[in-house]
Coordinates of C-alpha atoms and ligand atoms in Angstrom, one line a residue:
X1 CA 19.9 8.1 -37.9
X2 CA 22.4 9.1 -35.2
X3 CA 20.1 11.1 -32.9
X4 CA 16.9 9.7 -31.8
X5 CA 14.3 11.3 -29.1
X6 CA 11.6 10.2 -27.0
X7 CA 9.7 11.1 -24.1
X8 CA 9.3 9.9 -20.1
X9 CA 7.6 11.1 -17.6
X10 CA 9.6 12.6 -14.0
X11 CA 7.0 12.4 -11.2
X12 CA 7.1 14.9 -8.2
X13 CA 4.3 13.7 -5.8
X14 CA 1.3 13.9 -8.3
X15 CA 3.1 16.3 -10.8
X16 CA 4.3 15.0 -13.5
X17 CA 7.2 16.4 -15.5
X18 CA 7.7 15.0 -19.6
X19 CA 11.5 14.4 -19.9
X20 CA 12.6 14.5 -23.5
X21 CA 15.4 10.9 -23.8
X22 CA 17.7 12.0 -26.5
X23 CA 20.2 9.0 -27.4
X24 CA 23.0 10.2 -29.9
X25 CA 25.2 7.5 -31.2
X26 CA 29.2 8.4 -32.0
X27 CA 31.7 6.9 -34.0
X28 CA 34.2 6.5 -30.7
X29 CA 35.1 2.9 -28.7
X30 CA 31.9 1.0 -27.7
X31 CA 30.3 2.6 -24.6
X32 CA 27.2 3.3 -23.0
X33 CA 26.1 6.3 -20.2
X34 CA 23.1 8.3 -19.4
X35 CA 23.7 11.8 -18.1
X36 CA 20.8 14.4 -16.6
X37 CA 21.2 14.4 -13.4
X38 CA 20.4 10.4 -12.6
X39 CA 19.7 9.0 -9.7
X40 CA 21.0 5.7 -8.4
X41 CA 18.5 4.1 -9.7
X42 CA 18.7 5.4 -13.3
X43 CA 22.5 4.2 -13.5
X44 CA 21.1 0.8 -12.8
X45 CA 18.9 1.4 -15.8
X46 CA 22.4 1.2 -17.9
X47 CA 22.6 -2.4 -16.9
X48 CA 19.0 -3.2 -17.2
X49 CA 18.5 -1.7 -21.0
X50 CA 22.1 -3.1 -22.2
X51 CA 20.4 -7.0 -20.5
X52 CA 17.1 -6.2 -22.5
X53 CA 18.3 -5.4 -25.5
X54 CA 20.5 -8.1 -26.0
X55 CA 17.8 -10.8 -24.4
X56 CA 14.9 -9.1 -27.4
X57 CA 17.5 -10.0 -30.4
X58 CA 17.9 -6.0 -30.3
X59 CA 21.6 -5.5 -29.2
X60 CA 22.3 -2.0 -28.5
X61 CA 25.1 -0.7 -31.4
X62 CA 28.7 -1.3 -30.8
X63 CA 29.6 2.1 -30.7
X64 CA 29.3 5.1 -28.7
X65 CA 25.9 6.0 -26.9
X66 CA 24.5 9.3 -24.8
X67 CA 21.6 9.4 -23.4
X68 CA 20.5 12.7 -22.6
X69 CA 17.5 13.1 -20.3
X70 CA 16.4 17.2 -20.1
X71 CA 15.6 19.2 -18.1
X72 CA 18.9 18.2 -16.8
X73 CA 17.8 20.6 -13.3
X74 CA 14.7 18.3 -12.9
X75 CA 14.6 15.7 -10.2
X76 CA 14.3 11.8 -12.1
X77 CA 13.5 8.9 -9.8
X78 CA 12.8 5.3 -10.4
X79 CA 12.8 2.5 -12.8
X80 CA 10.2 4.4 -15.4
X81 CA 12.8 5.5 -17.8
X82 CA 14.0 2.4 -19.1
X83 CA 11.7 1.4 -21.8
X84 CA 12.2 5.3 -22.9
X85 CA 15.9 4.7 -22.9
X86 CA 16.1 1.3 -24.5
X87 CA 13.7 3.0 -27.8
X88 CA 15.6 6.2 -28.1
X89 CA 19.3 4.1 -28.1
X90 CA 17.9 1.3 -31.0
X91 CA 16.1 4.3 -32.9
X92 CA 20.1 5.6 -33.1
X93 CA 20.4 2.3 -35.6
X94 CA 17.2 0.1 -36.4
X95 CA 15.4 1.5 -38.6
X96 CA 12.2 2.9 -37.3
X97 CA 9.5 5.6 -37.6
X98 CA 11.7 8.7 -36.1
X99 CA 7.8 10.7 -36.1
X100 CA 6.2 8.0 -34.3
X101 CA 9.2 7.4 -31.5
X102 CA 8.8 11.0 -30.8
X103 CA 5.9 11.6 -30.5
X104 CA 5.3 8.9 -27.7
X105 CA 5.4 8.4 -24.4
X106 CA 7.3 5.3 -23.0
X107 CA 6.6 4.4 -19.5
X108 CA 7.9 1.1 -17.7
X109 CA 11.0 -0.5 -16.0
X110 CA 12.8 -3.6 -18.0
X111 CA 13.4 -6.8 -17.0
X112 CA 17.0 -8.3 -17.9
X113 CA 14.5 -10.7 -20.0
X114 CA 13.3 -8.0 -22.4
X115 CA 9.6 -7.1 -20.7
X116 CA 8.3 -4.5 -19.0
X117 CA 7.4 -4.5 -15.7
X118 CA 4.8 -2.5 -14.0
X119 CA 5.9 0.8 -12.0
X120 CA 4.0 3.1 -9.5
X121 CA 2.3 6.2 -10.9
X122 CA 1.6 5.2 -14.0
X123 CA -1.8 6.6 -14.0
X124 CA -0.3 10.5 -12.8
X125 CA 2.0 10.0 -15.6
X126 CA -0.3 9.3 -18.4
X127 CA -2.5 12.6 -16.6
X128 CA 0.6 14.5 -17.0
X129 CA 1.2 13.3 -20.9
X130 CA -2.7 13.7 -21.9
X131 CA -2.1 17.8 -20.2
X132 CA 1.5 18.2 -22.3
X133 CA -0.5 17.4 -25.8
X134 CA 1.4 14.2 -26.1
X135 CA -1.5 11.4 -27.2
X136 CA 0.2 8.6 -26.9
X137 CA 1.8 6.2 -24.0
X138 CA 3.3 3.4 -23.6
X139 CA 3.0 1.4 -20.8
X140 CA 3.5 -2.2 -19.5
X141 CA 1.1 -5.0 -20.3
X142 CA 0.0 -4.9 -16.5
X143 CA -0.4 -1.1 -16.2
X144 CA -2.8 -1.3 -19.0
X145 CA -5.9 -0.5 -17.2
X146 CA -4.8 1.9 -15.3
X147 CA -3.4 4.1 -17.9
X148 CA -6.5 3.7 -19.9
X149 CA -8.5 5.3 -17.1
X150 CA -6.8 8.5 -18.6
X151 CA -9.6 9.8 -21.6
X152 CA -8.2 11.5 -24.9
X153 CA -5.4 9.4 -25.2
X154 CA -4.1 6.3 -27.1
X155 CA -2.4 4.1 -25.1
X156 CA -0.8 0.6 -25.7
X157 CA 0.2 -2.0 -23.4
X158 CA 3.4 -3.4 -24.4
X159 CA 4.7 -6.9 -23.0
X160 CA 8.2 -6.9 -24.2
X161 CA 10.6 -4.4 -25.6
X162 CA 10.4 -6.1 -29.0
X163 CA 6.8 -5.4 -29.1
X164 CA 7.7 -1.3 -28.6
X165 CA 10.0 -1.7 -31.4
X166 CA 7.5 -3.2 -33.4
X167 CA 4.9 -0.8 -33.3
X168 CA 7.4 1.8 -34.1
X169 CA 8.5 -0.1 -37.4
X170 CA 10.7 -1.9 -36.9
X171 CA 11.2 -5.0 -39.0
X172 CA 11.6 -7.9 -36.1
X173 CA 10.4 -11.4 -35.9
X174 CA 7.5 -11.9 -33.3
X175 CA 8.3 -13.6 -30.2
X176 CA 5.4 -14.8 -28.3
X177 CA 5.9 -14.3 -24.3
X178 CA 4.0 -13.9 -21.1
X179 CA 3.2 -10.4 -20.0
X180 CA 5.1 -9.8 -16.2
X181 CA 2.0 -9.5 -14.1
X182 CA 1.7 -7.1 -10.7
X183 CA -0.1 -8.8 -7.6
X184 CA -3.2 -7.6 -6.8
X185 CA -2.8 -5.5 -3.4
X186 CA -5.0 -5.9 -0.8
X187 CA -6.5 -2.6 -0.8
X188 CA -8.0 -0.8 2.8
X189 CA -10.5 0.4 0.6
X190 CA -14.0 1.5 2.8
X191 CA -16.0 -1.6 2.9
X192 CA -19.6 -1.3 1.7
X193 CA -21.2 -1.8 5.0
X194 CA -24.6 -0.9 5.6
X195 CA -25.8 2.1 8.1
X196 CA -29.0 0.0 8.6
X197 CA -26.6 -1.9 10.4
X198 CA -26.3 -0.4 13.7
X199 CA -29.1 -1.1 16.2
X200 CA -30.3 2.1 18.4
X201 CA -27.5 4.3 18.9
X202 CA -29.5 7.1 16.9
X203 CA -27.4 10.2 18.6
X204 CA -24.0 8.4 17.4
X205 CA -25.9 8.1 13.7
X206 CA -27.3 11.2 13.6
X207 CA -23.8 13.2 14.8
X208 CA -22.3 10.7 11.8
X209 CA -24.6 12.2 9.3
X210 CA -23.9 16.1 10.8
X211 CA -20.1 15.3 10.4
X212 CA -20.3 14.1 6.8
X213 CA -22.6 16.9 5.8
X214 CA -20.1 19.9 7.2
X215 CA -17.1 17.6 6.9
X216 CA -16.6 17.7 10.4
X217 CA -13.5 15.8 12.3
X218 CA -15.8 13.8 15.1
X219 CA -14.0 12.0 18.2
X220 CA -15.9 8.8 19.5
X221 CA -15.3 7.8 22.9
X222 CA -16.8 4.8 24.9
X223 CA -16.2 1.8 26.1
X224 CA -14.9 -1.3 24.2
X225 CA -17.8 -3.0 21.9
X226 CA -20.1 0.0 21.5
X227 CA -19.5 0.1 18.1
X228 CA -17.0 2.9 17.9
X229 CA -15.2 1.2 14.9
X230 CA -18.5 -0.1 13.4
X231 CA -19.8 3.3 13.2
X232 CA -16.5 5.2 11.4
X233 CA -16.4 2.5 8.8
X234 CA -19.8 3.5 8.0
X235 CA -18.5 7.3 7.2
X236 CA -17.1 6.8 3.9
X237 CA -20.3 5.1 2.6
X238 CA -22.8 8.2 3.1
X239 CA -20.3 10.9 2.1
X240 CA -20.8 12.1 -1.7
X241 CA -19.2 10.0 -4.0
X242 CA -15.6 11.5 -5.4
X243 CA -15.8 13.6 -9.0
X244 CA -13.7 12.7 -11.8
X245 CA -11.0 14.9 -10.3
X246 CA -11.0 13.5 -7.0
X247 CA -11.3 10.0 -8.0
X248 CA -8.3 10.3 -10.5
X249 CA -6.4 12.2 -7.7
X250 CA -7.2 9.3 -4.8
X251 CA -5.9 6.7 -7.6
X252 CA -3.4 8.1 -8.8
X253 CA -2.1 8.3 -5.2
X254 CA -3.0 4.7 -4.8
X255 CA -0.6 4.4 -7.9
X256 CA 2.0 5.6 -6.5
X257 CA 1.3 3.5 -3.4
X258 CA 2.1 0.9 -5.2
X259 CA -1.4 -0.3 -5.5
X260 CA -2.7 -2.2 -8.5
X261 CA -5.1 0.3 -10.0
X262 CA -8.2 -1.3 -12.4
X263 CA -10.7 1.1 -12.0
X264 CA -11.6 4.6 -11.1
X265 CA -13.5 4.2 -7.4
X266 CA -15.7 6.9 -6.7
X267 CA -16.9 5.5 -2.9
X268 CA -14.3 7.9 -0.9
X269 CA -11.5 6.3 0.6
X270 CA -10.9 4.8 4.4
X271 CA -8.0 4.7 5.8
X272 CA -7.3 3.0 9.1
X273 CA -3.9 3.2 10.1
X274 CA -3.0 0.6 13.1
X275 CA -1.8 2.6 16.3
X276 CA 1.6 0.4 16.1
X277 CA 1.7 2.3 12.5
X278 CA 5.5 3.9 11.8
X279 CA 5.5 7.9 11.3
X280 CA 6.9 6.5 7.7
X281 CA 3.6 4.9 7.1
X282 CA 1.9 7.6 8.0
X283 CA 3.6 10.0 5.9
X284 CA 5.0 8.4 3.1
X285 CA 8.8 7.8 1.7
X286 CA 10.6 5.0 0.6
X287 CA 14.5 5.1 -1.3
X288 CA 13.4 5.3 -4.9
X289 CA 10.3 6.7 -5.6
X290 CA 9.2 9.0 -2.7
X291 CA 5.3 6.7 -2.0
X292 CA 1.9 8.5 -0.3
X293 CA 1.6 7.2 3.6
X294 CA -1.6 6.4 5.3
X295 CA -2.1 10.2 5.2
X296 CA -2.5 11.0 2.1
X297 CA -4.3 8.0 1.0
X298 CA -6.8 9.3 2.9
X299 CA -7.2 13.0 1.3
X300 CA -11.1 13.4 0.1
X301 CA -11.8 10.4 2.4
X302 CA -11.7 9.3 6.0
X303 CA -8.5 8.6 8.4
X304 CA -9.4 6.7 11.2
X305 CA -7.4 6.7 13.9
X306 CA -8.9 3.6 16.1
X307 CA -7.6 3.3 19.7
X308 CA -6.3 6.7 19.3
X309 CA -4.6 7.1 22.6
X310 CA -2.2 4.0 21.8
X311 CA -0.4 6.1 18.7
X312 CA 2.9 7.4 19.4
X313 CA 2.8 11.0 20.6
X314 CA 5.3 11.2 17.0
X315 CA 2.8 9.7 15.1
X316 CA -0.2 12.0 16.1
X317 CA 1.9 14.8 15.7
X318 CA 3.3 13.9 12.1
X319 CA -1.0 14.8 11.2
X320 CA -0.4 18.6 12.3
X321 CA 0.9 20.0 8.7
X322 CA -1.3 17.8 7.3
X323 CA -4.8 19.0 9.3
X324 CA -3.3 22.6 9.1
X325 CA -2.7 22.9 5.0
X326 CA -4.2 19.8 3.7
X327 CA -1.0 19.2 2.1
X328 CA 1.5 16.6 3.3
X329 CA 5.3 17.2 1.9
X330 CA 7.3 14.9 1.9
X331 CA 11.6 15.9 2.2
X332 CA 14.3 13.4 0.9
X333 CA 18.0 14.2 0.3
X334 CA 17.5 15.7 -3.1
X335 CA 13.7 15.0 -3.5
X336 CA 10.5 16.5 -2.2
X337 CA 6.9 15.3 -2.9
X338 CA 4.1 17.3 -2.2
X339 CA 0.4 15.3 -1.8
X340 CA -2.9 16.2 -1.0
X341 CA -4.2 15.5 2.2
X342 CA -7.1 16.3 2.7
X343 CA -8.8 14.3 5.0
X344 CA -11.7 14.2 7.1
X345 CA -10.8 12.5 10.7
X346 CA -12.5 10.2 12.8
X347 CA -11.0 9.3 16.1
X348 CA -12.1 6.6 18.1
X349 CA -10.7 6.2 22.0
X350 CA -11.8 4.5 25.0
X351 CA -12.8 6.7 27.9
X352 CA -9.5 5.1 30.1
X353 CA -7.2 2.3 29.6
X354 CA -9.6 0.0 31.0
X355 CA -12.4 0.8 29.0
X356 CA -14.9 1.3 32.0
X357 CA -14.8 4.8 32.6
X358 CA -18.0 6.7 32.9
X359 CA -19.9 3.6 32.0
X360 CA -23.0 2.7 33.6
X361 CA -22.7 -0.3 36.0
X362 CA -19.1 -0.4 34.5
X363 CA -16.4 -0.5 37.0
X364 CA -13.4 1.2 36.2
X365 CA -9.5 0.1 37.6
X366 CA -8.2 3.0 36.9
X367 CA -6.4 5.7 38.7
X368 CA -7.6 8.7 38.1
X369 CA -3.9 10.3 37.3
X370 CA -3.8 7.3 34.4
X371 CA -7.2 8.4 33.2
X372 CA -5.8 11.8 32.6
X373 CA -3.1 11.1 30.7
X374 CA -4.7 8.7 29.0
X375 CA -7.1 11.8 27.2
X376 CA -4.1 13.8 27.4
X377 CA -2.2 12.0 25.1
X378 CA -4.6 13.0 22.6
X379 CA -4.8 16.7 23.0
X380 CA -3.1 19.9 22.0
X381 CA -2.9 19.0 17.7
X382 CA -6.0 16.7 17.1
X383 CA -8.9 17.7 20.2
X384 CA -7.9 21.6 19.0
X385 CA -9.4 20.1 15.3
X386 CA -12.3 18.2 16.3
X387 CA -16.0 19.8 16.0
X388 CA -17.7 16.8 17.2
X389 CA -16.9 15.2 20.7
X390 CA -19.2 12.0 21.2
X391 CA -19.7 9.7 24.2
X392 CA -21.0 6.4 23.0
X393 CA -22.4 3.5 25.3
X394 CA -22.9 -0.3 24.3
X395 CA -26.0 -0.9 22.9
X396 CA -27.6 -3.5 25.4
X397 CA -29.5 -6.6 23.9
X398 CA -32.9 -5.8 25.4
X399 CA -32.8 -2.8 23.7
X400 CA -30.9 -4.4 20.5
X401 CA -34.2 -6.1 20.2
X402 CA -36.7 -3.4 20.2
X403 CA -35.0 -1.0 18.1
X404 CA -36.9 0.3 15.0
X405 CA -35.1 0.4 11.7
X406 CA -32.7 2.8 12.0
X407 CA -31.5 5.1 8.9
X408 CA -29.7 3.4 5.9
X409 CA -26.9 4.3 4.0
X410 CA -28.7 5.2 0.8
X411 CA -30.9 7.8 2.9
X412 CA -27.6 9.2 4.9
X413 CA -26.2 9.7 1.8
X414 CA -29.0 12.1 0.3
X415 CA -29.4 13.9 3.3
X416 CA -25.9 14.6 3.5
X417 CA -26.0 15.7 -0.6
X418 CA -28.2 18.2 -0.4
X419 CA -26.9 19.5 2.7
X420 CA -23.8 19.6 1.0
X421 CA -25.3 21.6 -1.9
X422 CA -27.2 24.2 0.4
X423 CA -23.5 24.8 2.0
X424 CA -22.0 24.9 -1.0
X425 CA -24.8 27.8 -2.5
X426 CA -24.7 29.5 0.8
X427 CA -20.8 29.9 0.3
X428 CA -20.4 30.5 -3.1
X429 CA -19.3 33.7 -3.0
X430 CA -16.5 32.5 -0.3
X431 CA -13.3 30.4 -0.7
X432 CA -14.6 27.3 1.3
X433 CA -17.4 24.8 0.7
X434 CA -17.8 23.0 3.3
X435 CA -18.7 24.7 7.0
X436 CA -16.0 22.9 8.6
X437 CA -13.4 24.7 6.7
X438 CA -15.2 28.5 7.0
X439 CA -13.2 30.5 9.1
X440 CA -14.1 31.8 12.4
X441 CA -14.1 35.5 11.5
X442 CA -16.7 35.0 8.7
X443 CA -18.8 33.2 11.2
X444 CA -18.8 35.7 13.8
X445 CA -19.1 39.0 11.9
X446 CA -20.2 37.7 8.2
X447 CA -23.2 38.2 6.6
X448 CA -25.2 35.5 8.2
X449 CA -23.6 35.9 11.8
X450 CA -26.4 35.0 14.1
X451 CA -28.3 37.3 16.2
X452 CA -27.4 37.9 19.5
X453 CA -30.5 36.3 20.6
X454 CA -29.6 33.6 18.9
X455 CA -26.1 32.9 20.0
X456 CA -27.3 34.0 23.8
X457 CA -26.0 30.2 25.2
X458 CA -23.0 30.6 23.3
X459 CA -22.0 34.0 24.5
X460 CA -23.0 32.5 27.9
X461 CA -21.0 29.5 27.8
X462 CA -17.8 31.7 26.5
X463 CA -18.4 34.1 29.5
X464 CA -18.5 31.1 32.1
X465 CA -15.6 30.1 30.5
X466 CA -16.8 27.2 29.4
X467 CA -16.4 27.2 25.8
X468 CA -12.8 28.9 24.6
X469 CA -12.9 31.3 21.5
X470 CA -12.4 28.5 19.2
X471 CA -14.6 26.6 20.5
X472 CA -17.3 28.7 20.0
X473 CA -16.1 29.0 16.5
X474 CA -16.6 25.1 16.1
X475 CA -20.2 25.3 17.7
X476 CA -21.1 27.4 15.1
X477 CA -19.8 25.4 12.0
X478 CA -21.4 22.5 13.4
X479 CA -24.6 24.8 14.2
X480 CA -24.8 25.1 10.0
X481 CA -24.4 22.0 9.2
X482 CA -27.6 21.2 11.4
X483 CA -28.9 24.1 9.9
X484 CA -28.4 22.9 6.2
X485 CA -29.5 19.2 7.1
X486 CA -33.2 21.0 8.2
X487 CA -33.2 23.0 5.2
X488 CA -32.7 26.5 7.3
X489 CA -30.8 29.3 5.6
X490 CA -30.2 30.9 8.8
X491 CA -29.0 29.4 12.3
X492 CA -31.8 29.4 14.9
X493 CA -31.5 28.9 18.7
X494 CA -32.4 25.1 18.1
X495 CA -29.4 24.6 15.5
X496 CA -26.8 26.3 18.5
X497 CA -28.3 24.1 21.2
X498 CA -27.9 20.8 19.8
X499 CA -24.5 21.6 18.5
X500 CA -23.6 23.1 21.7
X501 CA -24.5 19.5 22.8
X502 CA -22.6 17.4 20.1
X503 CA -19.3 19.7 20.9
X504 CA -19.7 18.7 25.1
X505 CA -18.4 15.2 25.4
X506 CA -14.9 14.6 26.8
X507 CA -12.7 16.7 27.3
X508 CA -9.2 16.4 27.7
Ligands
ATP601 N1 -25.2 -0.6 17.9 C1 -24.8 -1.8 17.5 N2 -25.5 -2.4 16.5 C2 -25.2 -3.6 16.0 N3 -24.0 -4.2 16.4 C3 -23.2 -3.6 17.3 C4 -23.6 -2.4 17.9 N4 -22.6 -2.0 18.7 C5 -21.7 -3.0 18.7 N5 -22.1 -4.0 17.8 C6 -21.4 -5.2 17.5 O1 -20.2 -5.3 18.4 C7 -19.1 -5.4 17.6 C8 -18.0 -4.6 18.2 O2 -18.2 -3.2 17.9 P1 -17.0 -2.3 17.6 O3 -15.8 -3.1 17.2 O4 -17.5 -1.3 16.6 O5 -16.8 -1.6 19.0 P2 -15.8 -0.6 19.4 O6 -16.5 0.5 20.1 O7 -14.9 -0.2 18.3 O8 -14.9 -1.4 20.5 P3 -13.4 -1.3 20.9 O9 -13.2 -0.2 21.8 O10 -13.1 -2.6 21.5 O11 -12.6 -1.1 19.6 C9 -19.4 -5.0 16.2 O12 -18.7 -5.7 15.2 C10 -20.9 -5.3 16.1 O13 -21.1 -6.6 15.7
MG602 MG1 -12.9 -0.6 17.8
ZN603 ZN1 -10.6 2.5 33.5

């Protein structure tokens, strides 16, 4: 055979594109090339496959080799076509099963030694395989359990190139050899911690449990040591737990991350960004392979942004498309990724540099001009987003002792379900499903707009000026999720006052 086709997989963000290999082999002087738009990386691939073959007792032919890789218009990054390469070129000469080479999937970059070496998003490119009808991958030894989180397809793990060429029939001795392995990565996933946990504090709990329920972005301020970072780690534990679409989504960013991927985890993810973090963290990028950030890591989980007011005023702002579209895009010289980022926010500050301010029996250094910037450097993008504005104390050890049990995570968590549910039902007939993303129109003049006897503090507050339009529009999200949490299908007085109350706080 002179022609011989596979398939690869070009990824775009989460999409992924199959790219059909097509190696045609020439009677002309001995060369080698790849054309289809490569990238720097793919060139290298010319080096890495001619290394691989010759080290598997698989020497490419002595004769002339294309390697076609279409759609020439699409976009190919990364080290993931090699293994695809390498089987289309020896398919051109060793005889193999033509049906079976081209009807897989080969996924994986190539060591100069012959294996295959793990690559980021294998488990988006597997997705993107199972959707285009092909049924079978191949992937490295180490990417294994990742791609078999996909359902519906067969997939093999393959240490070395000679066992690729094995399973496609070709006639070549086994050679035994150590799989390449990929570190484990230490993950920021949200650690299981315990609601129980936190002694008294029962306003801070309770305005946890109303931010998960309407998916709410909640600022905590207070002084150091009242448990501002205890209390958002909490979050993730008592939020519903991701469906197989989200959890495949939030790995398969992972993936491309870089992250070693075992298992599908349905807890939703934490991310807490340090406030020395880079914008590039944030956002994502790297030179081959454009990789998720801090940002969209996050998307269906938390992003915690601890000692908010020590980010960069460039790093705060890098979260405006983000918050706006719950998209993050990513722009390279000749690339773009688009990810999800979806994210609910939790920002934690203290009330001035010194930590003192406002606190009782606290004294505070500061002056009052650095006290104002300090909250300043945290409005315009992120204050305009938050629905739930808390002042926190420290929990003081008499009290620490007297405290009854306080709610646990596995009752947050049902609370927060249902209410969840009752929003979702109440919406249905809308485009959003959680109160925090219904718009302010709908709330004002929709269907279940309250009364005007209802919103009467409202109204008052936006009249004393007070409360600005959107503000009032964030009162009343917040307002239904109290609403859902005490099974109410329509917002009474009660439900405006306390979330007038959780909305009050500081205020930049
Ligand atoms: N309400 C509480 N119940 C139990 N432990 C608490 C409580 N508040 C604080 N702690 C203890 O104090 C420690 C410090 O709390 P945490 O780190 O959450 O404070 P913080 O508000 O984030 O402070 P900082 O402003 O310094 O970041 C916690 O690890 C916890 O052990
Ligand atoms: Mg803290
Ligand atoms: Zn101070």
């Amino acid at each position: 055979m002179t022609v011989a086709r596979t398939w690869a997989v070009a990824l775009a963000g989460l999409e992924g594109a199959l790219v059909e290999v097509e190696a045609d082999l020439t009677n002309q002087i001995p060369d080698f090339r790849i054309i289809g738009l490569p990238d720097k990386a793919l060139a290298e691939a010319v080096q890495r496959v001619h290394n691989a073959c010759a080290n598997s007792d698989l020497p490419l032919p002595r004769r002339r080799l294309t390697v076609n890789l279409s759609p020439a218009s699409l976009p190919k990054q990364g080290s993931g076509f090699d293994v695809a390469v390498a089987i289309a070129c020896l398919a051109t000469e060793i005889p193999m099963d033509a049906a079976s080479v081209a009807a897989t999937v080969h996924l994986g970059e190539l060591g100069l030694d012959g294996r295959l070496r793990p690559i980021p998003g294998v488990l988006p490119s597997v997705l993107a395989s199972a959707r285009a009808g092909i049924g079978r991958v191949v992937v490295p030894y180490a990417n294994l359990e990742e791609a078999r989180l996909v359902q519906g397809v067969e997939v093999l793990g393959a240490v070395s190139l000679g066992d690729v060429a094995r399973w496609h029939g070709a006639d070549i001795a086994v050679r035994e050899r150590e799989p390449v392995t990929q570190p484990a990565t230490t993950t920021l996933r949200a650690p299981d911690r315990e609601l129980a946990e936190v002694i008294g504090q029962r306003d801070a709990v309770d305005a946890l449990v109303v931010a998960a329920a309407g998916g709410h972005h909640i600022l905590m301020s207070g002084p150091p040591g009242a448990g501002k970072t205890m209390l958002a780690e909490r979050l993730p534990g008592i939020l519903p737990p991701l469906d197989d679409e989200a959890a495949l989504a939030s790995a398969s960013i992972r993936s491309l991350a870089g992250e070693r991927i075992a298992d599908l985890e349905r807890t939703p993810p934490f991310e807490a960004p340090h406030h020395s973090a880079s914008v590039a963290a944030l956002v994502g990028g790297g030179s081959r392979l454009i990789r998720p950030g801090a940002i969209a890591r996050a998307s269906d989980g938390v992003l915690f942004l601890d000692e908010a007011g020590e980010f960069a005023s460039s790093a705060l702002d890098a979260l405006r498309q983000p918050l706006e579209s719950g998209a993050i895009t990513i722009s390279r010289a000749g690339a773009t990724a688009s990810f999800p980022a979806r994210f609910q926010l939790v920002v934690a500050t203290n009330p001035c540099p010194c930590g003192n301010y406002g606190v009782p029996g606290g004294a505070c250094v500061c002056p009052p001009i650095a006290i104002r910037r300090y909250l300043g450097r945290l409005s315009g993008p992120l204050i305009d987003r938050i629905d739930i504005e808390l002042s926190m104390r420290r929990v003081s050890v008499a009290h620490a002792g007297a405290a009854e049990p306080g709610t646990t995570t596995a009752e947050a968590k049902v609370r927060v379900g249902e209410a969840r549910e009752r929003a979702a039902r109440r919406l249905r007939a809308t485009p959003w499903r959680l109160n925090a993303q219904v718009s302010g129109a709908w709330l004002r003049q929709g269907p279940l707009a309250p009364p005007p006897v209802v919103r009467r503090p409202l109204d008052a507050a936006l009249h004393r000026g007070s409360l600005t339009l959107r503000g009032y529009d964030r009162v009343l999200r917040v307002a239904w999720s109290l609403a859902d949490l005490s099974r109410h299908d329509r917002l009474d007085a009660q439900h405006i006052g306390r979330a007038l109350f959780l909305k009050r706080g500081i205020t930049a």
